[in-house]
Short mmCIF file of C-alpha atoms in Angstrom, two decimals:
data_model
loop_
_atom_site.label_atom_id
_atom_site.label_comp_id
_atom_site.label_asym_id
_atom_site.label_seq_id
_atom_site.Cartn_x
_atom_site.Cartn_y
_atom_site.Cartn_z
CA UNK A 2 -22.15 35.52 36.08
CA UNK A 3 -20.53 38.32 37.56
CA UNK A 4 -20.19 35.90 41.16
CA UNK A 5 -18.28 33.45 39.05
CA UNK A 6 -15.82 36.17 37.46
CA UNK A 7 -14.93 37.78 40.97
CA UNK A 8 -15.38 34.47 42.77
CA UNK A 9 -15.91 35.79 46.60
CA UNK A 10 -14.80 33.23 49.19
CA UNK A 11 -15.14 34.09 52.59
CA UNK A 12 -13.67 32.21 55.64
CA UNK A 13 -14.93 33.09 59.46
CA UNK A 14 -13.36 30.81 62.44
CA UNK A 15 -14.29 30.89 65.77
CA UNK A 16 -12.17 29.31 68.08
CA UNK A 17 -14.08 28.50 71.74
CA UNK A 18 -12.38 27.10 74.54
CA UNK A 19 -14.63 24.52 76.33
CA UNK A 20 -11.83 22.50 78.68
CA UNK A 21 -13.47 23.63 81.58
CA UNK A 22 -16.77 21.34 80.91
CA UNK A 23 -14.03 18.46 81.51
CA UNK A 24 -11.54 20.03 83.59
CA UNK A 25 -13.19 22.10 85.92
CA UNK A 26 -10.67 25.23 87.43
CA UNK A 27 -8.62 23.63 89.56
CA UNK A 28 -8.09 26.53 92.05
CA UNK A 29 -11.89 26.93 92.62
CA UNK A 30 -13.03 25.72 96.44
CA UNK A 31 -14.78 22.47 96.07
CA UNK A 32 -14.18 21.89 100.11
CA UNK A 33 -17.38 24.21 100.61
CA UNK A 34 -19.58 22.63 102.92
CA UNK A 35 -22.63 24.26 101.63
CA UNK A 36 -24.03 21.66 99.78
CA UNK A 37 -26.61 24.48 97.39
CA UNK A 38 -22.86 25.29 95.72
CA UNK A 39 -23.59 24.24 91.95
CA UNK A 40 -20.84 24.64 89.82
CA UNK A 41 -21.34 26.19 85.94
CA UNK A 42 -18.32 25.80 83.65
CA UNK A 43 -17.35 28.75 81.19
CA UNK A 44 -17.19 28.56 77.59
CA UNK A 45 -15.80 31.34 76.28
CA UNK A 46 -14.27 32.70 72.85
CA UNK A 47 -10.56 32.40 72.46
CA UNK A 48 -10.04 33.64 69.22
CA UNK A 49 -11.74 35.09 66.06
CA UNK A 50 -10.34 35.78 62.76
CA UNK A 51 -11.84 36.23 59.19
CA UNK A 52 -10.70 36.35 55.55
CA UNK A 53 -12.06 37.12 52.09
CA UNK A 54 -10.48 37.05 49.02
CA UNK A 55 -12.05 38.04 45.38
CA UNK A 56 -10.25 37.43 42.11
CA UNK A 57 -10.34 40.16 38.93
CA UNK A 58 -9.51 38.58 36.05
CA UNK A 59 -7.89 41.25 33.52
CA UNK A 60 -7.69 39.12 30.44
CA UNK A 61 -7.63 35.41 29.78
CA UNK A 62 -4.62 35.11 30.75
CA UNK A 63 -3.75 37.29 33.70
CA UNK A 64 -5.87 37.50 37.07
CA UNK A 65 -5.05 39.74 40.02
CA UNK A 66 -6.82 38.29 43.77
CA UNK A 67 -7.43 40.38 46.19
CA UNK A 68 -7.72 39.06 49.97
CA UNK A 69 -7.43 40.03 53.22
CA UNK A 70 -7.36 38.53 56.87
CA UNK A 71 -8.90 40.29 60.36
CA UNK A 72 -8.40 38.00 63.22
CA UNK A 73 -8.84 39.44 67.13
CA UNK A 74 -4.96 39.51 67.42
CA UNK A 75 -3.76 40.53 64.16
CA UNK A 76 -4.32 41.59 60.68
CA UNK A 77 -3.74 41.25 56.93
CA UNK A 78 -3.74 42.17 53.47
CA UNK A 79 -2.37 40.52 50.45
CA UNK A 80 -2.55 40.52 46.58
CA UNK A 81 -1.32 38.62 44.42
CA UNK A 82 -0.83 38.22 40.40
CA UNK A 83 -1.36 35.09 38.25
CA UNK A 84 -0.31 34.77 34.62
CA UNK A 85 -0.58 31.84 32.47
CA UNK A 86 1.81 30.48 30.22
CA UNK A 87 1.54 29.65 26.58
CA UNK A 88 3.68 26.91 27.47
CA UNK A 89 1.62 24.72 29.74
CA UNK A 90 1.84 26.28 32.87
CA UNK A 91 1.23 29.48 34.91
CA UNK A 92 3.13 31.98 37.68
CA UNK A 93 2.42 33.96 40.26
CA UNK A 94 3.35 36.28 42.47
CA UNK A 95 1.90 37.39 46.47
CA UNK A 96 2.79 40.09 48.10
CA UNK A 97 1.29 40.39 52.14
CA UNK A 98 1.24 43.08 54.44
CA UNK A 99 0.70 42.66 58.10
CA UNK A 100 2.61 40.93 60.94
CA UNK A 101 5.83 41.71 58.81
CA UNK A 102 5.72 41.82 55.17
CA UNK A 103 5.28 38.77 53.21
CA UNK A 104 7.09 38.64 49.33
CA UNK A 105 6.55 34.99 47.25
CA UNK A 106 6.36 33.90 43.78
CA UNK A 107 5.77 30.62 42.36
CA UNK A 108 5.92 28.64 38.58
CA UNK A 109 4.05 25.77 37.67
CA UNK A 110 5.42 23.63 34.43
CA UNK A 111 4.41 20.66 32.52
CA UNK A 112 7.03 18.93 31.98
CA UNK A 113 5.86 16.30 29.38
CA UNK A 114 2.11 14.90 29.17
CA UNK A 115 2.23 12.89 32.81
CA UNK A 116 5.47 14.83 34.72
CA UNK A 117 4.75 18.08 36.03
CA UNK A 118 6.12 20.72 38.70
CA UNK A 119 6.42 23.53 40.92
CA UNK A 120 8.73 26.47 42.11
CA UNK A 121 8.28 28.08 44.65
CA UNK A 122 10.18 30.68 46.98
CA UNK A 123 8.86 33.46 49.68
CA UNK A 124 11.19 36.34 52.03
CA UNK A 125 9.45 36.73 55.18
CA UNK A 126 9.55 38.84 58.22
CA UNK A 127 11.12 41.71 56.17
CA UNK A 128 9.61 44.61 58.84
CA UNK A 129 11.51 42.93 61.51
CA UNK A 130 15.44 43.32 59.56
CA UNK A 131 15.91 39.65 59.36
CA UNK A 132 15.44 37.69 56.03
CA UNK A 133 13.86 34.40 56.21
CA UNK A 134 13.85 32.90 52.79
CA UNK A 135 12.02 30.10 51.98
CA UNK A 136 12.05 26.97 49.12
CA UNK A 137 10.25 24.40 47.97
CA UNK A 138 10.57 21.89 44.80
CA UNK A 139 7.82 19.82 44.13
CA UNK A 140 7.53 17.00 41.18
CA UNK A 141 4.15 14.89 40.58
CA UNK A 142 3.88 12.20 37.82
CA UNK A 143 0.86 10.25 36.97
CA UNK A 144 1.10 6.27 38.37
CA UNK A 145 -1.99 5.13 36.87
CA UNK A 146 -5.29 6.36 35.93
CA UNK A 147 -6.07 7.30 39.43
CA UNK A 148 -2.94 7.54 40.98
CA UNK A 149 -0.66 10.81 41.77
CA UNK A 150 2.92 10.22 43.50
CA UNK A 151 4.44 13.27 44.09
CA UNK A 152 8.22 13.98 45.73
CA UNK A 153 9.08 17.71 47.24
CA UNK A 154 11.85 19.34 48.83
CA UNK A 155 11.86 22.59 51.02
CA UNK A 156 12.28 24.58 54.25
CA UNK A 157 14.27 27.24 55.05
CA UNK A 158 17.54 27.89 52.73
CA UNK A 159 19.85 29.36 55.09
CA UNK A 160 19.73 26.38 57.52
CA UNK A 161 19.86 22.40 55.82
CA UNK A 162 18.62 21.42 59.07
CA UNK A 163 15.33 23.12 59.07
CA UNK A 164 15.16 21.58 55.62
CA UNK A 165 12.34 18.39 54.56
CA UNK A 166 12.15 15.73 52.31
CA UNK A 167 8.59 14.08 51.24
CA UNK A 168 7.20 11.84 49.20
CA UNK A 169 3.56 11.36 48.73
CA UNK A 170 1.13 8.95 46.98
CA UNK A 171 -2.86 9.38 46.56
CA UNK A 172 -5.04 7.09 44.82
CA UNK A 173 -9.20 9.18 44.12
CA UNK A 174 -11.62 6.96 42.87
CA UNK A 175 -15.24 7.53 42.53
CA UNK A 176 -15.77 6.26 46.01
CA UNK A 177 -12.76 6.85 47.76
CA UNK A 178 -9.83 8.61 48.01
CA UNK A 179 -6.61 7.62 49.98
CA UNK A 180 -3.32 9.30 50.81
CA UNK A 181 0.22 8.37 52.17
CA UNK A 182 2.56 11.07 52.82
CA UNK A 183 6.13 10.26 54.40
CA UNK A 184 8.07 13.20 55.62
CA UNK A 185 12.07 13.15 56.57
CA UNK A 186 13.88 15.80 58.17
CA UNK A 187 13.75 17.86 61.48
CA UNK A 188 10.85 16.03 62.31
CA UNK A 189 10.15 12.81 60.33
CA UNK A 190 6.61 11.80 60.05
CA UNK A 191 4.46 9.48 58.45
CA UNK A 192 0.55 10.30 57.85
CA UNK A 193 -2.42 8.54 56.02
CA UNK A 194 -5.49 10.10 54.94
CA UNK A 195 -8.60 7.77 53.72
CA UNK A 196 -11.98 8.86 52.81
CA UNK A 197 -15.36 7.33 51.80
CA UNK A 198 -17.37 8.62 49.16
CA UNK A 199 -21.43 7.92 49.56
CA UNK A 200 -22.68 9.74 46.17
CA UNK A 201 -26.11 8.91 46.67
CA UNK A 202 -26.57 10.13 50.18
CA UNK A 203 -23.87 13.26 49.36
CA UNK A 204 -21.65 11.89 52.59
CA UNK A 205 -18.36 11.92 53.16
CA UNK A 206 -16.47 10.25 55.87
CA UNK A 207 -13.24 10.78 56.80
CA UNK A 208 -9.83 9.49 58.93
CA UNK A 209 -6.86 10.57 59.04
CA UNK A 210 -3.79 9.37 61.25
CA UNK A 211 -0.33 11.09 61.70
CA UNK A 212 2.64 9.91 63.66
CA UNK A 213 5.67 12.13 64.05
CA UNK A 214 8.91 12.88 66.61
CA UNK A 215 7.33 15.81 67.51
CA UNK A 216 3.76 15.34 67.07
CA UNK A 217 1.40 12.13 66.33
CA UNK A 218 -2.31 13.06 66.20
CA UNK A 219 -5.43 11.31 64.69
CA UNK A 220 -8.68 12.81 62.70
CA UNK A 221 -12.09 11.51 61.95
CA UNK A 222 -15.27 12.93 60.59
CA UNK A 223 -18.27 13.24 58.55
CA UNK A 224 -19.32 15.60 55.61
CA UNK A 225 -22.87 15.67 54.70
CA UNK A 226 -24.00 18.00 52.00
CA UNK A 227 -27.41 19.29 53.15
CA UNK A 228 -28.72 20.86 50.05
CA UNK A 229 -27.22 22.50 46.96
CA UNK A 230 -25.68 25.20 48.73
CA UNK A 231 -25.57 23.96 52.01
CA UNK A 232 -22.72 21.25 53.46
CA UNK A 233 -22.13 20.66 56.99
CA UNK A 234 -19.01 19.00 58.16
CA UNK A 235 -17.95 17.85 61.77
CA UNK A 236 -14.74 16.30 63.23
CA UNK A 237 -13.10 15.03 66.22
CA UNK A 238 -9.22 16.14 66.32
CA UNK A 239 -7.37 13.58 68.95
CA UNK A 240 -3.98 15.38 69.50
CA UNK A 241 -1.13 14.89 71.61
CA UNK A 242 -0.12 18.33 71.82
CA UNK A 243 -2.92 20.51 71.46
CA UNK A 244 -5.51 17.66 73.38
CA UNK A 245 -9.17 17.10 72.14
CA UNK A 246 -10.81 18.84 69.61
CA UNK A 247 -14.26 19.06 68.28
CA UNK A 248 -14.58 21.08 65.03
CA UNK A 249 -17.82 22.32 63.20
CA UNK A 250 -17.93 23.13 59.69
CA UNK A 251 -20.76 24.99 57.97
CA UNK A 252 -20.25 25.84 54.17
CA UNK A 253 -22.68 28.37 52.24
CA UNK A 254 -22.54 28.97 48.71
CA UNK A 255 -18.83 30.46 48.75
CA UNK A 256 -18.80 30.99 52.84
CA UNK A 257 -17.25 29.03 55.16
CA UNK A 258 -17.44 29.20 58.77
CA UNK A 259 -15.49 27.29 61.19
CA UNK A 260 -15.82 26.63 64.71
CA UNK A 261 -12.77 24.56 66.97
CA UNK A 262 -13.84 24.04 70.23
CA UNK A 263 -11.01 22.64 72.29
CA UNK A 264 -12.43 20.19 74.99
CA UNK A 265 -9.75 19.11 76.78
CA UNK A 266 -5.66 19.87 77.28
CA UNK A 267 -5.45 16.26 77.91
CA UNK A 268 -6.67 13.23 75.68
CA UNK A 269 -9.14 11.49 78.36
CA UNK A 270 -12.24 9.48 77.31
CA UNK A 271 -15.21 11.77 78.11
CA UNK A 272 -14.89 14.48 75.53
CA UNK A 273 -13.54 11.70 72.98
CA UNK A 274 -17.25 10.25 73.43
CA UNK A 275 -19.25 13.44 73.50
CA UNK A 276 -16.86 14.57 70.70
CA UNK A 277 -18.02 11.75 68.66
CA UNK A 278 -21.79 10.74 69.54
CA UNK A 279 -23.01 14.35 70.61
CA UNK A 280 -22.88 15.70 66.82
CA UNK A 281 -24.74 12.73 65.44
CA UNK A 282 -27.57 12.98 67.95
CA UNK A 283 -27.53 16.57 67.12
CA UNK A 284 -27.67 15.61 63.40
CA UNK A 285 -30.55 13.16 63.78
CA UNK A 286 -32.87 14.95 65.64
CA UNK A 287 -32.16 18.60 63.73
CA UNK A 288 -32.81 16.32 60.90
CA UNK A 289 -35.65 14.96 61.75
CA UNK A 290 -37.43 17.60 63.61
CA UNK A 291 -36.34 20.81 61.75
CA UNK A 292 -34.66 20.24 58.30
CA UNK A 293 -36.94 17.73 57.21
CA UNK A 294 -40.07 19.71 57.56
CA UNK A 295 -38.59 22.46 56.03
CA UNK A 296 -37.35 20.70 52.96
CA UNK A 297 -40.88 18.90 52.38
CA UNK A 298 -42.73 22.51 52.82
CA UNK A 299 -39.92 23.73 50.28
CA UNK A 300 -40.62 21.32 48.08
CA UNK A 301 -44.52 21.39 48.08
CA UNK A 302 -44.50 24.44 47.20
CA UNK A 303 -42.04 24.75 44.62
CA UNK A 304 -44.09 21.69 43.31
CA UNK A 305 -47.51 23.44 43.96
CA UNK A 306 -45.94 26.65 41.93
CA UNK A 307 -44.52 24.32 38.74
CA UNK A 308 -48.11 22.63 38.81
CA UNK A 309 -49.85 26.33 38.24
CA UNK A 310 -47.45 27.48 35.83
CA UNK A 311 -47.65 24.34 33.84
CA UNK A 312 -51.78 24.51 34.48
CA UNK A 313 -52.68 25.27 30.27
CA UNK A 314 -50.42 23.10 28.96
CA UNK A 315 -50.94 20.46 31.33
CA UNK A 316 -54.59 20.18 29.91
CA UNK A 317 -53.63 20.76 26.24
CA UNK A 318 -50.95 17.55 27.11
CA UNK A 319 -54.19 15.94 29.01
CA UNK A 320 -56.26 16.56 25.98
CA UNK A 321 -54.09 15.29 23.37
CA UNK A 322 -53.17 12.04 25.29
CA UNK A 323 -56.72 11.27 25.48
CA UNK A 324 -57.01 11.84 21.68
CA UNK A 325 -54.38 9.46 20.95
CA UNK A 326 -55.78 7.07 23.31
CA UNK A 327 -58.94 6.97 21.70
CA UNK A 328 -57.34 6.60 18.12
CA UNK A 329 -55.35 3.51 20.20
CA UNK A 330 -58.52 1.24 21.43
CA UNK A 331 -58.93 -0.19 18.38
CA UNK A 332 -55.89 -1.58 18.06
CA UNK A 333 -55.39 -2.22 21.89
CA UNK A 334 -58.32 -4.69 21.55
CA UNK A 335 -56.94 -6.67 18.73
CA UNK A 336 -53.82 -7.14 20.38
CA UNK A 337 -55.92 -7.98 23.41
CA UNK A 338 -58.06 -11.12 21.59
CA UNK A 339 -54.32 -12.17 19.88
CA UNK A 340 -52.86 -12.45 23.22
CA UNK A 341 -55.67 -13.98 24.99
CA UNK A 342 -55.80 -16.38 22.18
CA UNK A 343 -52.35 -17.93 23.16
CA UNK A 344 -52.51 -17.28 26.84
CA UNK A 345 -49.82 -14.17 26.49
CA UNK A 346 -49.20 -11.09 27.73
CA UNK A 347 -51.70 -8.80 29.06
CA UNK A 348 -51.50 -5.38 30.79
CA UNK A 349 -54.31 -5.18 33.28
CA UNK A 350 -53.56 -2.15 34.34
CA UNK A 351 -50.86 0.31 34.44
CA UNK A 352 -50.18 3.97 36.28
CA UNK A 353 -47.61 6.41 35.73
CA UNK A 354 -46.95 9.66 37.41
CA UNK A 355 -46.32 11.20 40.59
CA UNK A 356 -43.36 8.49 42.64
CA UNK A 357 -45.37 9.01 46.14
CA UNK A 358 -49.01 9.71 45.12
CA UNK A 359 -48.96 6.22 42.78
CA UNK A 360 -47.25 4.40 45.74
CA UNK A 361 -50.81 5.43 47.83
CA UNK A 362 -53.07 4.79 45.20
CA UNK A 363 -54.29 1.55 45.39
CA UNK A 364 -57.22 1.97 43.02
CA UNK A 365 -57.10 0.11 39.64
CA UNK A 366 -58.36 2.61 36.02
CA UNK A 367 -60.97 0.49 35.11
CA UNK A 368 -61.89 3.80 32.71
CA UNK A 369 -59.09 4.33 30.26
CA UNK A 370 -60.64 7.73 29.95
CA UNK A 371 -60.17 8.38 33.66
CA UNK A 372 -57.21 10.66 33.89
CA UNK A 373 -56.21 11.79 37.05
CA UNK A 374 -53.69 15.34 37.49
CA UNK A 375 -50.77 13.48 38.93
CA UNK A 376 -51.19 9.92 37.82
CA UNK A 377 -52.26 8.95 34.38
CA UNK A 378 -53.71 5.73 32.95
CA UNK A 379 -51.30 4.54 30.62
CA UNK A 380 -53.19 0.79 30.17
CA UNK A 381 -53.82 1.47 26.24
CA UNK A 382 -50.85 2.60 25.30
CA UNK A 383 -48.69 0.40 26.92
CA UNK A 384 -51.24 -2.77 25.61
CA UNK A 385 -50.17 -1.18 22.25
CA UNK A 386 -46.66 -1.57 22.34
CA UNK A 387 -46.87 -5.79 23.37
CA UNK A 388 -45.43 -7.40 20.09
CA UNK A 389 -44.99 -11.28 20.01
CA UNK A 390 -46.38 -11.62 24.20
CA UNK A 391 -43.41 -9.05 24.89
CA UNK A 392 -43.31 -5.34 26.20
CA UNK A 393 -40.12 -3.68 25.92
CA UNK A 394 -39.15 -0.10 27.18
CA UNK A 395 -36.06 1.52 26.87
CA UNK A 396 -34.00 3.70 29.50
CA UNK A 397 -35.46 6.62 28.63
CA UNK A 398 -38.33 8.92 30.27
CA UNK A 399 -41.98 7.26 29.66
CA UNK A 400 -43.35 10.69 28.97
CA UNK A 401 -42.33 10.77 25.31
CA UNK A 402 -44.12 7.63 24.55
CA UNK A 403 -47.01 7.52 22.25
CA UNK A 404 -50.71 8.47 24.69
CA UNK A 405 -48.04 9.24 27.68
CA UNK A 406 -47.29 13.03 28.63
CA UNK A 407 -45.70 14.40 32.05
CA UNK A 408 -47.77 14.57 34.58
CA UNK A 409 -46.04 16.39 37.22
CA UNK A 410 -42.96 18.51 35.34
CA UNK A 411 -40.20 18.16 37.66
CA UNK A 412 -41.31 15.66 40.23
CA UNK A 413 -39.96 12.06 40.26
CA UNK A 414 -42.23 9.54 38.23
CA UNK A 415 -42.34 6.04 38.20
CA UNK A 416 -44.90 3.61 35.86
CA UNK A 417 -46.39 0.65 38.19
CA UNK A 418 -47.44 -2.04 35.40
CA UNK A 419 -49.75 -5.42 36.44
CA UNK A 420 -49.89 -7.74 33.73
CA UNK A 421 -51.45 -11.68 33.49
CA UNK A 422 -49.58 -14.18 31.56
CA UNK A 423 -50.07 -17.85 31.12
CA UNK A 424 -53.02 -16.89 33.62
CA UNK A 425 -50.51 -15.55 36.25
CA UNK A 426 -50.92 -12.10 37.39
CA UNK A 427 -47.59 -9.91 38.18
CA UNK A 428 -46.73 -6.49 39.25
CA UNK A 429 -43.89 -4.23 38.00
CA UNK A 430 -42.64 -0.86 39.37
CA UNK A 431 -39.58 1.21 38.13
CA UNK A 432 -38.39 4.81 37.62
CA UNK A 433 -39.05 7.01 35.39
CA UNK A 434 -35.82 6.49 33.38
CA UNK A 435 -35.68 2.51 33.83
CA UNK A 436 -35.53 -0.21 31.56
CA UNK A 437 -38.41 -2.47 31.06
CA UNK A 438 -38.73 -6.12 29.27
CA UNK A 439 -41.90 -8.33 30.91
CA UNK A 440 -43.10 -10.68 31.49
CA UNK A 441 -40.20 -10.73 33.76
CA UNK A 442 -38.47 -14.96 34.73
CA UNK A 443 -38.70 -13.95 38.21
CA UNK A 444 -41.71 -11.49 39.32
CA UNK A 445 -43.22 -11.58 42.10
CA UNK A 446 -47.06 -12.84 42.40
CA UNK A 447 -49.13 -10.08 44.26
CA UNK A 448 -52.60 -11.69 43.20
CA UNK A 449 -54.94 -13.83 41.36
CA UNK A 450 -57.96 -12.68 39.17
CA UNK A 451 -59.54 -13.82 36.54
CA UNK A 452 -58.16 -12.43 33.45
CA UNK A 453 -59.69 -10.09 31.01
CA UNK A 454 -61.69 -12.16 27.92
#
C-alpha cells in the first residue's frame, strides 16, 4: 500500500559505444607483417545517467512529486505540484534545478464529454540571463470508440520560425495500436507508429518509421513480458544521423533500465543483422536453457507448498466426494440400464484434475472408489447428470459440481470424458472453465470396446 501511495519509479541508462566491432580504428597499423597481430575491438561506456522520482500525495486532490536526475555529465533536481480541478481537469506546476533552472506549468480541461485540452508553457535557461520561453496548445477529440485525433501548436514564442504545427491520429484496439503523426514547421515530418498486441503470449511487437528534412529514421522491436514483474524489451534503431542502434530494455516492478549500444556511425548491413537476429538467439536459448528451468522449479514448489497447506482439507474434500459418490451409484446405475436400453449415452470413464498429470495418465478408474491426489474419478457423477442421452456442462469450474472437489488448488485442471453412444466410443478433453454438451456431431473416434451392459 504504501508503494502505491509514493509510487517509486526509477530509470538507469547506460549508453555503450560498440562501433568499433564494425568499424575497427582506422588509424591502427593493419600493414604489420607479423601475422600473430590479433585485433580486439573496445566496448566501452559512453554515458550513464539515472533518475527517480516518488509522488506524496497531500490530499485527494493535491500531489507534490519529487524526482531527480544524476547522469556522468550533469545533474538534476525537480519538483513539481499537481492539483485537480472540480471542474474536470487538473494543473500543475515543475520547477528544475540543474543545467540552468527550469520553471513550467501546465492545465488540462475538458472541454465537453469528447473535446478536451492542454496548456502548457516553461522559461528555461534562466542561470544563463537569457529567457527562452516556451508554448504549446494541444486539442484531442474522440473519432470513434477507439480513435483519438489530436491537433497541437508550439515551440518557442519569441521566434514563429522555431514554431510547429501537428496533427495526430491513433486508433488502440485490443490487438493493435496504430499512430500517424504529421508535423509542419522548421522541420516537417511525417511518422507512423504500428504495434501488435499477442495477449496470450504477453508480446508486443513494434515498428515505427519517421521521415523528416532533417532527420528520417526507422524502429522495430519486440516486448515480451517475462513474468508478473518482469518485461524485457529489445529494439533495433536504423538512423540516418545518429547510425545503428541496438537498445535493451529490462523493466522490474517500477525499475527500468536501459541500455543503447550504438553499433555503427554509418547504416551498413552487418550490425543491421546482428542487431536483429543476435537478441532472438539470445532470447531462445536464455529461454530455453535458464528461464525455463527456473520457472518450472518455481512453480513446483509453489505447487508442492499449496498441496501441504491444503493437505486436511484436501482429505475432508476427498472424504466427502466419496460420500456423495456412494449416495450416487444407485442412481448412476439406473440411468446406466435406461441408456443402454436405447443405445444412448454412456460415460465410460472420466478424469479430472491436474492439466499435465491427466495428459500422462493413460490408465482407465475401473474403481469409482479409486481416488487418486491429483486426478479424481469423476465417472459417477458425471453418469448422473446424462438426462434424455445428453450431458451438459456449463462454463464454469467442474469443482463445484455435485461428487467433484479441487484437486490441486491453484493448478490448471481439465476433465478428459470417454463416452459410447449408438455403440461408438468418443473422447472429450477441455479446461477447467469450458463448456460441455456430448455426444458431440463431430468427435473424434480414439477406440472400440465393447460397451458396458
Amino acid at each position: 500500500m504504501l508503494r502505491l501511495r509514493t509510487n517509486a519509479r526509477g530509470v538507469f541508462i547506460a549508453k555503450i559505444d560498440a562501433t568499433d566491432i564494425f568499424e575497427p580504428n582506422q588509424y591502427l597499423d593493419f600493414d604489420n607483417e607479423d601475422d600473430s597481430y590479433i585485433y580486439i575491438p573496445t566496448i566501452e561506456v559512453s554515458s550513464m545517467s539515472m533518475s527517480m522520482s516518488t509522488e506524496a500525495p497531500i490530499t485527494l486532490r493535491d500531489t507534490i512529486v519529487l524526482s531527480g536526475n544524476l547522469s556522468s555529465r550533469s545533474g538534476s533536481v525537480s519538483s513539481s505540484y499537481k492539483r485537480l480541478l472540480s471542474t474536470n481537469g487538473w494543473v500543475k506546476y515543475d520547477v528544475t534545478a540543474g543545467n540552468g533552472l527550469h520553471v513550467g506549468a501546465k492545465i488540462f480541461k475538458m472541454i465537453t464529454k469528447t473535446i478536451f485540452g492542454t496548456v502548457e508553457g516553461s522559461l528555461n535557461d534562466l542561470s544563463s540571463g537569457t529567457l527562452k520561453p516556451i508554448g504549446r496548445v494541444l486539442l484531442g477529440t474522440s473519432l470513434g470508440a477507439r480513435t483519438t485525433g489530436y491537433i497541437s501548436l508550439g515551440g518557442r514564442l519569441t521566434s514563429i520560425k522555431h514554431t510547429s504545427l501537428s496533427t495526430e491520429v491513433e486508433h488502440n484496439t485490443e490487438r493493435s495500436y496504430c499512430m500517424c503523426k504529421l508535423e509542419i514547421g522548421l522541420a516537417p515530418a511525417i511518422s507512423v507508429l504500428y504495434t501488435w498486441k499477442f495477449i496470450e503470449q504477453d508480446l508486443l511487437l513494434r515498428i515505427y518509421a519517421r521521415a523528416g528534412v532533417l532527420n528520417s529514421k526507422l524502429e522495430y522491436g519486440v516486448e515480451k513480458k517475462v513474468s508478473k514483474l518482469n518485461t524485457f524489451a529489445a529494439t533495433v534503431q536504423i538512423d540516418v544521423i545518429n547510425g545503428v542502434t541496438l537498445k535493451i530494455k529490462f523493466v522490474r516492478a517500477s525499475q527500468t533500465y536501459i541500455f543503447p549500444i550504438l553499433l555503427s556511425h554509418d547504416i551498413i548491413t552487418p550490425p543491421i543483422f546482428y542487431a536483429t537476429f543476435v537478441p532472438i538467439v539470445s532470447w531462445f536459448v536464455a529461454k530455453n536453457v535458464i528461464l525455463d528451468p527456473i520457472m518450472k522449479d518455481y512453480k513446483n514448489r509453489e505447487i508442492n507448498k499449496q498441496r501441504e497447506i491444503n493437505k486436511k482439507r484436501m482429505a475432508e474434500l476427498r472424504q466427502e466426494a466419496l460420500s456423495a459418490i456412494n449416495l450416487m451409484m444407485a442412481t448412476m446405475e439406473r440411468i446406466v440400464r435406461e441408456e443402454t436400453e436405447k443405445r444412448g449415452l454412456i460415460i465410460i470413464f472420466a478424469k479430472y484434475g491436474n492439466a499435465e498429470l491427466i495428459n500422462q495418465s493413460v490408465q482407465s478408474f475401473d474403481n469409482s472408489d479409486t481416488l487418486q491426489p491429483n486426478i479424481i474419478d469423476v465417472t459417477v457423477p458425471l453418469q448422473c447428470l446424462v438426462k434424455d442421452s445428453q450431458l451438459i456442462l456449463h462454463s464454469t469450474t467442474k469443482c463445484q459440481l455435485p461428487g467433484f472437489y479441487d484437486p490441486c488448488i491453484g493448478e490448471d485442471k481439465v476433465l478428459i470424458v470417454e463416452y459410447t453412444h449408438r455403440d461408438q466410443n468418443y473422447e472429450v478433453k477441455i479446461n477447467d472453465n469450458e463448456a460441455l454438451r456430448i455426444p458431440r456431431p463431430h468427435s473424434q473416434l480414439i477406440r472400440t470396446s465393447t460397451p458396458p451392459s
